[in-house]
Coordinates of C-alpha atoms and ligand atoms in Angstrom, one line a residue:
X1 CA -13.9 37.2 -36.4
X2 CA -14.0 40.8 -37.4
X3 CA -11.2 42.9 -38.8
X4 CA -8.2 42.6 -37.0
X5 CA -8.7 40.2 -35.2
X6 CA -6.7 36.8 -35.6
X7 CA -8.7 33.3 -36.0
X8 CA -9.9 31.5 -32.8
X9 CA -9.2 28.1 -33.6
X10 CA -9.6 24.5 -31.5
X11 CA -7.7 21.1 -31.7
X12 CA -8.6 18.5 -30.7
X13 CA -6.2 15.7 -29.5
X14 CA -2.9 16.3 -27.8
X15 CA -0.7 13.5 -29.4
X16 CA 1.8 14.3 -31.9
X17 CA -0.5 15.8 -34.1
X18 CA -2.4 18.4 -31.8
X19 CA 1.1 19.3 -30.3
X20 CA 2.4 19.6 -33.7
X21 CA -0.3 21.7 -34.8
X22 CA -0.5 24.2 -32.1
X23 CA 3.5 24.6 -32.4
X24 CA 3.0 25.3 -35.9
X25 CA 0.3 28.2 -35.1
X26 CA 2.0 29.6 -32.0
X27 CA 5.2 29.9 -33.9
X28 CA 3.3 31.8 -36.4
X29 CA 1.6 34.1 -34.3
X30 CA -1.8 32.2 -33.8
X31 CA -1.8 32.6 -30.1
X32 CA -6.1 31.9 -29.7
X33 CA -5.9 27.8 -29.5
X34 CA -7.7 25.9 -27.3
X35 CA -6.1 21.8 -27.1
X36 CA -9.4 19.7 -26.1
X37 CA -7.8 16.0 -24.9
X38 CA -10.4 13.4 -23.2
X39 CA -7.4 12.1 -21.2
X40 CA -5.6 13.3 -18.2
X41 CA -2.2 13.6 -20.3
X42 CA -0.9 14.4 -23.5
X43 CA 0.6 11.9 -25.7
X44 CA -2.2 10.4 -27.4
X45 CA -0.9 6.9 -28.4
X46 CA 2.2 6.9 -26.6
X47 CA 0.4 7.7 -23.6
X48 CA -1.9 4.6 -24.1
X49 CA 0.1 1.8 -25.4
X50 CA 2.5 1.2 -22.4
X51 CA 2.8 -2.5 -22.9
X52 CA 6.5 -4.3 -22.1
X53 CA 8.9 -3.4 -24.7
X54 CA 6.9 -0.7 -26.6
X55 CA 8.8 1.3 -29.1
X56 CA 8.9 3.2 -31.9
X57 CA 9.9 1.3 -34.7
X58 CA 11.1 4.4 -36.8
X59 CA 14.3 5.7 -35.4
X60 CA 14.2 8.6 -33.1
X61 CA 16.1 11.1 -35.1
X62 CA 13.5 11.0 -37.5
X63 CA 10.7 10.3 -35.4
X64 CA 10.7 13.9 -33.8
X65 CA 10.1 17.0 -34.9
X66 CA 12.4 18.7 -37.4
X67 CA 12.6 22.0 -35.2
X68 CA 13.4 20.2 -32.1
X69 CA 16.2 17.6 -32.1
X70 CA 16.6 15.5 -29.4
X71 CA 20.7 15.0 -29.4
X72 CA 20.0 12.3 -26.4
X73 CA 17.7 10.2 -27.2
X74 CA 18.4 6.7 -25.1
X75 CA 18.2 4.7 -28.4
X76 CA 18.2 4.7 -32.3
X77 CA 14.6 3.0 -31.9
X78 CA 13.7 4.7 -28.4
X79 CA 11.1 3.6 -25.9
X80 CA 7.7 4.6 -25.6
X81 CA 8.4 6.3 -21.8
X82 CA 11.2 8.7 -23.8
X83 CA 8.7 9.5 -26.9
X84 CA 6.0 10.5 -24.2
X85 CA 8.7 12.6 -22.0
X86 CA 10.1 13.9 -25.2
X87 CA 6.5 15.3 -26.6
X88 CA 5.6 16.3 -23.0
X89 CA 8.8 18.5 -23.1
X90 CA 8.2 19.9 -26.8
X91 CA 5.0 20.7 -25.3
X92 CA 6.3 22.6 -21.9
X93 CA 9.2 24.2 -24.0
X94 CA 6.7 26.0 -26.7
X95 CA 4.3 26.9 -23.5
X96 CA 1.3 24.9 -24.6
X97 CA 0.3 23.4 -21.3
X98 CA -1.8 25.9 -20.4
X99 CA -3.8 25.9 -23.5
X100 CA -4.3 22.0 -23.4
X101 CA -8.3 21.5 -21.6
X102 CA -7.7 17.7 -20.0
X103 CA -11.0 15.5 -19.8
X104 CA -12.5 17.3 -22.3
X105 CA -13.2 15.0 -24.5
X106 CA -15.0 16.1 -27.7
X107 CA -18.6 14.9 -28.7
X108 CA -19.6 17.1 -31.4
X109 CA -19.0 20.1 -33.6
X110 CA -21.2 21.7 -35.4
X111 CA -20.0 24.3 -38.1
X112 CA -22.7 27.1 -38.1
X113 CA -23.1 28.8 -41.4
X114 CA -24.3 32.2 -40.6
X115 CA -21.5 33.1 -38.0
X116 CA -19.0 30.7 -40.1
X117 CA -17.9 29.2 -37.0
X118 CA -17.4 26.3 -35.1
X119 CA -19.3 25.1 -31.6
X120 CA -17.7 22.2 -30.4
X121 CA -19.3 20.0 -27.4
X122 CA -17.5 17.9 -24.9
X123 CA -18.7 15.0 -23.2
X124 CA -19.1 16.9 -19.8
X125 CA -21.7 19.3 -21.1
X126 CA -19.5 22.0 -22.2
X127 CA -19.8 24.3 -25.3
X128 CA -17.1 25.9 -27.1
X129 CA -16.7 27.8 -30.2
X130 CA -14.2 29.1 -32.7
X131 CA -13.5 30.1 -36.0
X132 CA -11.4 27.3 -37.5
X133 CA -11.7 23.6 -35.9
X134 CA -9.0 21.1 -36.5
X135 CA -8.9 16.9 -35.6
X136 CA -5.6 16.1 -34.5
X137 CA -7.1 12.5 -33.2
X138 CA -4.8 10.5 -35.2
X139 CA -5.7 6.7 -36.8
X140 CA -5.2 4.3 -33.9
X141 CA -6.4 5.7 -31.0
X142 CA -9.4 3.4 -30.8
X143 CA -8.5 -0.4 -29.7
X144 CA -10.6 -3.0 -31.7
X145 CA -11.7 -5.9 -29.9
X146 CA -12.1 -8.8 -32.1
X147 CA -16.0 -10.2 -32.6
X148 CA -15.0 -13.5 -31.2
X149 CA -17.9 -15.7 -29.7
X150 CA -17.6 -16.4 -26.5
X151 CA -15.3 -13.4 -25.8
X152 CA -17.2 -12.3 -22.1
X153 CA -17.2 -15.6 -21.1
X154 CA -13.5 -16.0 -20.2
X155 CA -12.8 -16.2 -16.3
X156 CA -9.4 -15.5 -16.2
X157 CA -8.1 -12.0 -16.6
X158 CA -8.1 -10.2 -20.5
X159 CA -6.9 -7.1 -21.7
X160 CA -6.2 -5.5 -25.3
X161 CA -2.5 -4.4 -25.8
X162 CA -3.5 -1.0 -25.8
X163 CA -4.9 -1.0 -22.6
X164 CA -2.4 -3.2 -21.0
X165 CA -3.5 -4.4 -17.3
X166 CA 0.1 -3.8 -15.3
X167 CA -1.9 -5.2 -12.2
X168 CA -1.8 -8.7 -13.6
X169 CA 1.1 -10.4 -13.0
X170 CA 2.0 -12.8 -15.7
X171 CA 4.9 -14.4 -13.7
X172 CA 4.6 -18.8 -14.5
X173 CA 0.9 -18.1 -16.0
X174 CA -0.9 -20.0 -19.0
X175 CA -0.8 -16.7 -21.5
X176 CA -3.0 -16.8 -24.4
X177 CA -1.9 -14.0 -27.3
X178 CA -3.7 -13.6 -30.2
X179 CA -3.0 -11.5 -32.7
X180 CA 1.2 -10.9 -34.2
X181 CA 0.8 -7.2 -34.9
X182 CA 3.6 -4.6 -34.7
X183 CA 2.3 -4.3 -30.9
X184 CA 2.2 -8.2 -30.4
X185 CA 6.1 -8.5 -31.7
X186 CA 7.3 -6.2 -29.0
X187 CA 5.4 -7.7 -26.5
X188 CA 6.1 -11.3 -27.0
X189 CA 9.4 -11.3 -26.5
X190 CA 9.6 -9.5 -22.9
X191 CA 6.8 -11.8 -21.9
X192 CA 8.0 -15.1 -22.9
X193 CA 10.7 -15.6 -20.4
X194 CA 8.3 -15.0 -17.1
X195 CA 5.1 -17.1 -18.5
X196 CA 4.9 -20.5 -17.7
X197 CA 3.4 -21.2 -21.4
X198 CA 2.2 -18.9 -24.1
X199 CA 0.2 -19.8 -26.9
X200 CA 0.6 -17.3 -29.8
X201 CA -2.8 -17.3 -32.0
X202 CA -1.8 -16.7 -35.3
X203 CA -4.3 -15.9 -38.1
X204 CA -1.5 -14.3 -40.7
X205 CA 2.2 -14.4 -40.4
X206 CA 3.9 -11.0 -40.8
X207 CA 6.9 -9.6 -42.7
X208 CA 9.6 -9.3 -40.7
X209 CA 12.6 -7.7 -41.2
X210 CA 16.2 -7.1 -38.9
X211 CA 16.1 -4.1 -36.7
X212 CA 19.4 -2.0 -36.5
X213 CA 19.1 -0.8 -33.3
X214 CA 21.5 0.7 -30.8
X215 CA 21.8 2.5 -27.6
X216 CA 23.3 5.6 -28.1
X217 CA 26.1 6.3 -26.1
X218 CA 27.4 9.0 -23.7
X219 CA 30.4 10.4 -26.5
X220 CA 27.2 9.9 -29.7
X221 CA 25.0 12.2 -26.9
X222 CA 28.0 14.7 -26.8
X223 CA 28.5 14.2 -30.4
X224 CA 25.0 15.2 -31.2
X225 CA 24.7 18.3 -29.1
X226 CA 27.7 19.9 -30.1
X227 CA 27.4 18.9 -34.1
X228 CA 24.1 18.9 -34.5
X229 CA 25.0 18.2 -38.2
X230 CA 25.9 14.6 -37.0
X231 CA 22.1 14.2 -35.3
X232 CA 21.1 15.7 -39.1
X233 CA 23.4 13.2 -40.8
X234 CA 21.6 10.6 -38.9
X235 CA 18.2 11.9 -39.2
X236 CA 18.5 12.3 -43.2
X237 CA 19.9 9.3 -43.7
X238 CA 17.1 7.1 -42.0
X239 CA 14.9 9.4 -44.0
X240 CA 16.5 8.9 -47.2
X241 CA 16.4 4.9 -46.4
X242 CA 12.5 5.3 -46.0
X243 CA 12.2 7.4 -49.0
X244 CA 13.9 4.9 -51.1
X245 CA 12.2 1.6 -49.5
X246 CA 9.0 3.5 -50.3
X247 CA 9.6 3.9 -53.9
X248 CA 9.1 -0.1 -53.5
X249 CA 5.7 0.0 -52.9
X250 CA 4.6 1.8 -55.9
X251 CA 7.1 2.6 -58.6
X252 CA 9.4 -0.1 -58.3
X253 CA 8.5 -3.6 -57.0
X254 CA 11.7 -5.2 -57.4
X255 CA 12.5 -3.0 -53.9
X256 CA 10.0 -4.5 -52.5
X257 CA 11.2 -8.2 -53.7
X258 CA 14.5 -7.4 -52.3
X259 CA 13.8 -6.1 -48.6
X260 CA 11.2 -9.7 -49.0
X261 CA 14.7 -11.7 -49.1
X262 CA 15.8 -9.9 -46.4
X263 CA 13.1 -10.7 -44.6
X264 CA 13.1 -14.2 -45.6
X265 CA 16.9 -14.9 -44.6
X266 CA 16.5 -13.3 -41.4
X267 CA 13.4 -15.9 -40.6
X268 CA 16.0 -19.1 -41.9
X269 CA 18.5 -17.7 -39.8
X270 CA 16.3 -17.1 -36.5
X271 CA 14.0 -20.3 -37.1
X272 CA 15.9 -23.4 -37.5
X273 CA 12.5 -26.0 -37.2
X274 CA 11.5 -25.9 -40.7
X275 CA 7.6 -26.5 -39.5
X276 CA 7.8 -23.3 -37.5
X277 CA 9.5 -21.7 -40.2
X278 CA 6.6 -23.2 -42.3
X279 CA 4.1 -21.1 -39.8
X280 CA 5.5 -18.3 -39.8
X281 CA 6.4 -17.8 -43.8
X282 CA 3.7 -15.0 -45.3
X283 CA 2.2 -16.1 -48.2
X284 CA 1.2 -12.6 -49.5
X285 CA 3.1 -9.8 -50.6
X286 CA 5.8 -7.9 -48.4
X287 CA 4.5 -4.9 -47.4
X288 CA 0.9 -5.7 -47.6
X289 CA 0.5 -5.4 -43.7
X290 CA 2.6 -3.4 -41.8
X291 CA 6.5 -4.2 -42.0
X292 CA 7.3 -5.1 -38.7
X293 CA 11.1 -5.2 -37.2
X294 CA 12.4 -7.3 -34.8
X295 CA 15.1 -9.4 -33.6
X296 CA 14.1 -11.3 -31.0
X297 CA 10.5 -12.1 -32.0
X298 CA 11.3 -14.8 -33.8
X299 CA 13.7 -16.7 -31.1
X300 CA 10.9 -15.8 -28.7
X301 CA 8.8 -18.3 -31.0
X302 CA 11.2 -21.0 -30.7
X303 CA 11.4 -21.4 -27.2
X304 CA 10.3 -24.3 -25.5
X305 CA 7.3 -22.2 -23.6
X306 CA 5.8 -21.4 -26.9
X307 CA 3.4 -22.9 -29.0
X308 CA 2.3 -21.0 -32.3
X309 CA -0.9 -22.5 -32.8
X310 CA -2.2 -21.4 -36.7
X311 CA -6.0 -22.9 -36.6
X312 CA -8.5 -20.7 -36.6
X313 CA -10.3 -19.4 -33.5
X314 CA -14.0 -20.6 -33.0
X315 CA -14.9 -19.2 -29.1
X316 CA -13.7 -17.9 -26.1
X317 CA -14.4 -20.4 -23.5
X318 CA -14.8 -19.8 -19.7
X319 CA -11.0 -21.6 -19.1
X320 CA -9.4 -20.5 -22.4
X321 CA -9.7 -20.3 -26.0
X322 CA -11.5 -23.4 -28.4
X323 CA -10.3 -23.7 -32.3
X324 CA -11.5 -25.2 -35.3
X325 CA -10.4 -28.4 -34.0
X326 CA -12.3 -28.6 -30.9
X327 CA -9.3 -28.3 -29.1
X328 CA -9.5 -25.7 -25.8
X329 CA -6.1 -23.7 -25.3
X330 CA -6.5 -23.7 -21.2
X331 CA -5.2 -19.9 -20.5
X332 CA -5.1 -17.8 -17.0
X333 CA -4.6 -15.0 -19.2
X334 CA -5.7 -13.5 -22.7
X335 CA -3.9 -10.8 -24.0
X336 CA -5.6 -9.2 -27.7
X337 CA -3.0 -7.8 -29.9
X338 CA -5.9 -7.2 -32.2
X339 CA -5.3 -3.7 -33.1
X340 CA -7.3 -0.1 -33.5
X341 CA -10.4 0.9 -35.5
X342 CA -8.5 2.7 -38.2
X343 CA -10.3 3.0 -40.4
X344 CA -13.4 5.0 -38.3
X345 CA -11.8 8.5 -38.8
X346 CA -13.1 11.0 -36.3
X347 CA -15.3 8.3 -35.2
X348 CA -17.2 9.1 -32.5
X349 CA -17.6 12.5 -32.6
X350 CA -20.8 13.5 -34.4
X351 CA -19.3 16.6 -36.8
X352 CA -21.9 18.4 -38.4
X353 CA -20.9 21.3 -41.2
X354 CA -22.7 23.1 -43.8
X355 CA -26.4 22.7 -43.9
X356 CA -26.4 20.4 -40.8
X357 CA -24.6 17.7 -43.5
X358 CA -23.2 14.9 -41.4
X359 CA -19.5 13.9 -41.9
X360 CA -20.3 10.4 -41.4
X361 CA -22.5 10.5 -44.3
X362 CA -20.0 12.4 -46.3
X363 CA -18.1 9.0 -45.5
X364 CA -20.3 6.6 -46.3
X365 CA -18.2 4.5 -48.6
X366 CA -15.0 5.0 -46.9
X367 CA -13.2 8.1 -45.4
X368 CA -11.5 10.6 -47.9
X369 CA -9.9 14.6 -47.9
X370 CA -8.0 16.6 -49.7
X371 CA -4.4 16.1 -49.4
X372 CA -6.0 14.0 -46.4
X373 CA -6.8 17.6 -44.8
X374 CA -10.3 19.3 -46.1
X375 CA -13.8 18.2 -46.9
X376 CA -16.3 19.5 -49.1
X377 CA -19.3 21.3 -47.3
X378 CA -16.8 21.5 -43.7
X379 CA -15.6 25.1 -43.7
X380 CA -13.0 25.9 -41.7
X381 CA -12.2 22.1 -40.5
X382 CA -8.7 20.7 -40.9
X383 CA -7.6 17.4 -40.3
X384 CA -4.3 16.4 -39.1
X385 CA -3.0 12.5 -39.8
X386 CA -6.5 12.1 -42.0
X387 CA -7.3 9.9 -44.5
X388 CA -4.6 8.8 -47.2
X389 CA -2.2 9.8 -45.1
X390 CA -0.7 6.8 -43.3
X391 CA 2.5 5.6 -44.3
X392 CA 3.8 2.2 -45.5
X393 CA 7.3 2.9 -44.3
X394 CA 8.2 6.4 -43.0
X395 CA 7.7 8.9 -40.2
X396 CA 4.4 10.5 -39.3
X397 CA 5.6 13.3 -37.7
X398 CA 7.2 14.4 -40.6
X399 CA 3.8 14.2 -42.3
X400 CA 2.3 16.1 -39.2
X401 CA 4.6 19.0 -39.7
X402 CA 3.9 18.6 -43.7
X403 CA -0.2 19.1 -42.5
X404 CA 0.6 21.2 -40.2
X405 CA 2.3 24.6 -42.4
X406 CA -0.2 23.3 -44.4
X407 CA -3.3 24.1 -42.0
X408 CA -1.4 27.4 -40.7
X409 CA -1.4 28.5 -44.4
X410 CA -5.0 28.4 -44.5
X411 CA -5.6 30.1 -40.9
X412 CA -3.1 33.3 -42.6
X413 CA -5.6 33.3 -45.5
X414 CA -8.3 33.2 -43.1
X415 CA -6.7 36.0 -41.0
X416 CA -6.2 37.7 -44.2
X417 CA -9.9 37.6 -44.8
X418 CA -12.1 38.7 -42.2
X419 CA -15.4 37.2 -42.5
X420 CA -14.7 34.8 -44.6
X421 CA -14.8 31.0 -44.3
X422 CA -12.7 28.7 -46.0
X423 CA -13.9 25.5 -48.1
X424 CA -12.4 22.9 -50.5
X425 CA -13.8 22.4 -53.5
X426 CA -15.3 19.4 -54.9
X427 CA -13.9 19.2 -58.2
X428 CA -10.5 19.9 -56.5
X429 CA -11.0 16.7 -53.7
X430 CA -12.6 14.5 -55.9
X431 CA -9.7 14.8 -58.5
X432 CA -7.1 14.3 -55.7
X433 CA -9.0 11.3 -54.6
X434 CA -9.5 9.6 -58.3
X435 CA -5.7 10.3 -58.4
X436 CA -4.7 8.5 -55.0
X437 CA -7.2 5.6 -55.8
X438 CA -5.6 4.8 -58.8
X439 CA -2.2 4.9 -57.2
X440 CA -3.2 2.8 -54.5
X441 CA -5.0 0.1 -56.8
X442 CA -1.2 -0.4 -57.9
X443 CA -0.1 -0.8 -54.2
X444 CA 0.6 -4.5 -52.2
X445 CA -2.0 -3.3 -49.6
X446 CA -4.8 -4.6 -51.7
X447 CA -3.4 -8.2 -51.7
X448 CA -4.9 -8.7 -47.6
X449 CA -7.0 -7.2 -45.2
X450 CA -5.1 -4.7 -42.4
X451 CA -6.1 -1.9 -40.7
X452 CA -5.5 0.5 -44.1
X453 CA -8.7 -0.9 -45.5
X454 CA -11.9 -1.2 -45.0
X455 CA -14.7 -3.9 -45.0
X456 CA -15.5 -3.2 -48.9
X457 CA -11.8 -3.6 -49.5
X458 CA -11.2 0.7 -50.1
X459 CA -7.7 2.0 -48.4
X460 CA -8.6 4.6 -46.5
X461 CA -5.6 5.3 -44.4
X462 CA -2.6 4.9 -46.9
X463 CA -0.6 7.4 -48.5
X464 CA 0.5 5.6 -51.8
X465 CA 3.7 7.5 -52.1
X466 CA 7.0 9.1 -50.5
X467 CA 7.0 11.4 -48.0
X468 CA 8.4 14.0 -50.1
X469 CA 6.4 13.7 -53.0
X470 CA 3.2 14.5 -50.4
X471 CA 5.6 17.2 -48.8
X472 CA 5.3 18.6 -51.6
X473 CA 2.0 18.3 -52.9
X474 CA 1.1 20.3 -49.8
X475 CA 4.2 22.8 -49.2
X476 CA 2.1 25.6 -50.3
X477 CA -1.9 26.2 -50.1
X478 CA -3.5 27.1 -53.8
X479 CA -6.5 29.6 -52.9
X480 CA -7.9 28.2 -56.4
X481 CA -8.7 24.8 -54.6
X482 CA -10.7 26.7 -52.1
X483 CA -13.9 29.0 -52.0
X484 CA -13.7 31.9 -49.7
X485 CA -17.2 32.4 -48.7
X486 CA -18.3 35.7 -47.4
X487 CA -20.5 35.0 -44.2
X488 CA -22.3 37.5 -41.9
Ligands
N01_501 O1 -2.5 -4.2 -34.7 P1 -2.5 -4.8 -36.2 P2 -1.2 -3.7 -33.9 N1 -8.7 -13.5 -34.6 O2 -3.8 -4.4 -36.7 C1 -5.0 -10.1 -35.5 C2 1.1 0.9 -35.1 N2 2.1 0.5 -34.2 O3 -1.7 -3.1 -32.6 O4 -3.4 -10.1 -39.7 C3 -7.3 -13.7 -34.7 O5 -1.3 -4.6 -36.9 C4 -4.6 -9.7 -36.8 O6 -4.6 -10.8 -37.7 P3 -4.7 -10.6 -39.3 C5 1.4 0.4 -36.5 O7 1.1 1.4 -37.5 C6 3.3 1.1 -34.4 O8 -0.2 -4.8 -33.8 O9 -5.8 -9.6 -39.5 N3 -6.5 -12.7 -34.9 C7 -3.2 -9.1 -36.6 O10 -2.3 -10.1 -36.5 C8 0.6 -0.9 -36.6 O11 0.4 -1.3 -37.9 C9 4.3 0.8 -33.6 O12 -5.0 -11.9 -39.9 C10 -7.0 -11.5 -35.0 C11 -3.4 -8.5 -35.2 O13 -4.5 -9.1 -34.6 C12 -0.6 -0.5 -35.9 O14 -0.1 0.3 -34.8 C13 4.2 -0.2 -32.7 C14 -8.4 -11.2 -34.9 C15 -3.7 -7.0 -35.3 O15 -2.5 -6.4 -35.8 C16 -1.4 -1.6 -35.4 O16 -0.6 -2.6 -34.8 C17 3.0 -0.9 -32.5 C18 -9.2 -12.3 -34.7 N4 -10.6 -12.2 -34.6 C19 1.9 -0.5 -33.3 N5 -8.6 -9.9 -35.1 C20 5.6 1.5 -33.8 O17 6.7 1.0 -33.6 C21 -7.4 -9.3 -35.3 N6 -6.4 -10.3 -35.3 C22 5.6 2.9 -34.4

């Protein structure tokens, strides 16, 4: 980039994050942005995860983007076909389709010290380079197949929940589930009624908790668009409930014991049979695994079709599943709710930055950034929805648009700076990770495994705090934590 000239920069992903991101630039007058997305479609994982009854758990008002308010969203907790058509028109409305390269899905990128810029390869051969490079590739976009023995062997039909097969009819079949995820409780109950049996493979009961939905109606739609105060009034106070729920996971467990007793009455009052109820009670702290919200997964469970079967899974046999007890489920159909590789950020892309040094050896022990964003020895990288930024209870996109003025701080200074590439240092990242660490050793997530951990038991994903307290941590970029390098 030589004087004058603004930063070239590439995303990659077009989910919330990319979108987010490029809204964020564009809006700022960062017009050179190239979107690279391996699929056909934006959306990222509400374009994937179309199974029966997938929704966003987080109410719409909140989970959108500040700047563009949706005053007709179908439902407080919407659908996953109105999240994609809502991004996809975000997306139209700030013209980004044309900068969005489809199929190109991303490789490698290689950071090359004397230009200071990035080449990024796609799959198809392709080469592409810029000055900044930023990961928009979110945490779940890779399903995980569980390392079950047996698993190829199975004759009937299988599919993960991410990848849900529409072209097998489940109409009066034998359905094996395993897995009771946040995916797995919105799928159960819209399935239940049409199988002929469904077995529910349960290795750890969740948390549930009531879910205050609504459909919004026709006057609240007209409400919305002509006081847009009212859609605020909604949107802050969902926030507000978030922010105060969170303060339970940290600062003040008693606010965590007390949404656990909500969660525990709404189980008495949903499961009558005390030995279901016995199944289904956690027996490790609330908020350890995802809190999950539902209202008709639990009398789902207690129909006569359903059988929640808690012994542990040994193989996948050709005609259905076998358990610790020899016995074999007989199944036509396995569906795995057995969630995403979360904890492989940026995984499988090969990124290479200063010195040819390899990001996934940087990560050896677990992925970490500053503020979740920048690594040592990656100039120029940004990530959106990295590490330590996941949220216990919350809304992502209003960490997205938190990473996001963030990232288009540090493209100004860049712009500011021809020649000059951008690098966090390590005294700066390793004192922001010693920080989070020690917050999150206070945390319930280290009392079981989830997807926020990994094998050796670090939390990679999880932001151990509000929303606001990370806002703002990040609301404005200190140059002190960065080295601008002179290159070229
Ligand atoms: O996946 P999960 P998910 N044998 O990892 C079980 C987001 N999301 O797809 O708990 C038997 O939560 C595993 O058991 P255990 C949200 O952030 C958001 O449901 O490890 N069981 C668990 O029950 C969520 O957290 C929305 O003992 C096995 C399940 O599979 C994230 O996506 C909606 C097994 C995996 O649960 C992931 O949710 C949906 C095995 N070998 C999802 N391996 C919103 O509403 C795994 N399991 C925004």
């Amino acid at each position: 980039m030589t004087a004058g000239e603004r930063p070239s920069v590439i995303v990659i992903g077009a989910g919330f994050g990319g979108i987010g991101m490029a809204i964020e630039l564009r809006r700022n007058g960062f017009d050179n942005i190239a979107i690279l997305e391996r699929s056909t479609d934006i959306g990222g994982v509400w374009r994937e995860n179309t199974y029966p009854g997938a929704a966003c758990d987080v109410p719409s008002p909140l989970y959108s983007f500040s700047y563009e308010p949706k005053p007709d969203w179908p439902q407080r907790y919407s659908g996953q076909a109105a999240i994609h058509d809502y991004l996809r028109s975000v997306a139209k409305r700030h013209r980004l389709l044309a900068d969005i390269h489809f199929g190109a899905e991303v490789t490698e990128a290689e950071f090359d010290d004397a230009a200071g810029r990035w080449t990024v390869r796609t799959r198809d051969g392709a080469a592409r380079t810029a000055d900044v490079l930023i990961s928009a590739v979110g945490q779940l976009s890779r399903p995980a197949m569980p390392n079950i023995p047996g698993i190829d062997s199975f004759t009937g039909q299988a599919f993960h929940s991410a990848e849900w097969d529409h072209g097998v009819e489940l109409t009066g079949k034998r359905v094996a589930c395993i897995g009771t995820g946040a995916s797995a409780i919105q799928y159960i109950p819209e399935i239940q009624p049409k199988v002929e049996h469904l077995t529910l493979f349960q290795r750890t009961p969740a948390w549930v908790l009531p879910k205050f939905d609504t459909d919004y109606t026709p006057i609240q739609h007209k409400l919305f668009a002509r006081l847009p105060g009212a859609l605020l009034a909604e949107r802050f106070g969902w926030w507000a409930i978030t922010e105060f729920v969170a303060l339970g996971l940290v600062e003040y467990p008693w606010i965590a014991r007390m949404v656990g007793r909500i969660a525990t009455k709404h189980l008495e009052e949903q499961v009558p049979d005390p030995g279901l109820r016995a199944k289904l009670t956690p027996d490790y702290p609330i908020g350890c695994k995802r809190g999950l919200f539902s209202n008709d997964y639990y009398p789902a469970l207690t129909e006569p079709n359903v059988r929640v079967e808690t012994t542990v899974i040994t193989e996948i046999v050709p005609n259905g599943v076998r358990t610790a007890d020899g016995t074999v489920h007989e199944a036509d159909v396995i569906i795995y709710g057995t969630g995403f590789k979360g904890t492989e950020f940026l995984w499988p892309m090969h990124i290479y930055g200063r010195a040819g040094r390899k990001l996934a050896d940087a990560w050896e022990g677990g992925a970490h950034a500053y503020y979740g964003i920048t690594v040592p020895d990656f100039p120029n990288l940004f990530l959106v929805y990295g590490p330590n930024t996941n949220l216990g209870v919350g809304s992502i996109i209003y960490m997205i648009e938190s990473q996001a003025r963030y990232i288009r701080q540090a493209v100004q200074l860049l712009a500011a700076r021809p020649g000059h590439v951008l690098e966090v240092r390590q005294e700066a990242e390793a004192q922001f990770n010693t920080a989070v660490q020690q917050r999150l050793a206070r945390t319930p997530w280290n009392f079981c495994s989830s997807w926020y951990r990994t094998s050796s038991g670090r939390i990679t994903n999880n932001w151990p705090g509000r929303q606001l307290a990370y806002r703002r941590l990040v609301r404005k970029l200190r140059a002190d934590d960065y080295e601008l390098t002179r290159v070229a």
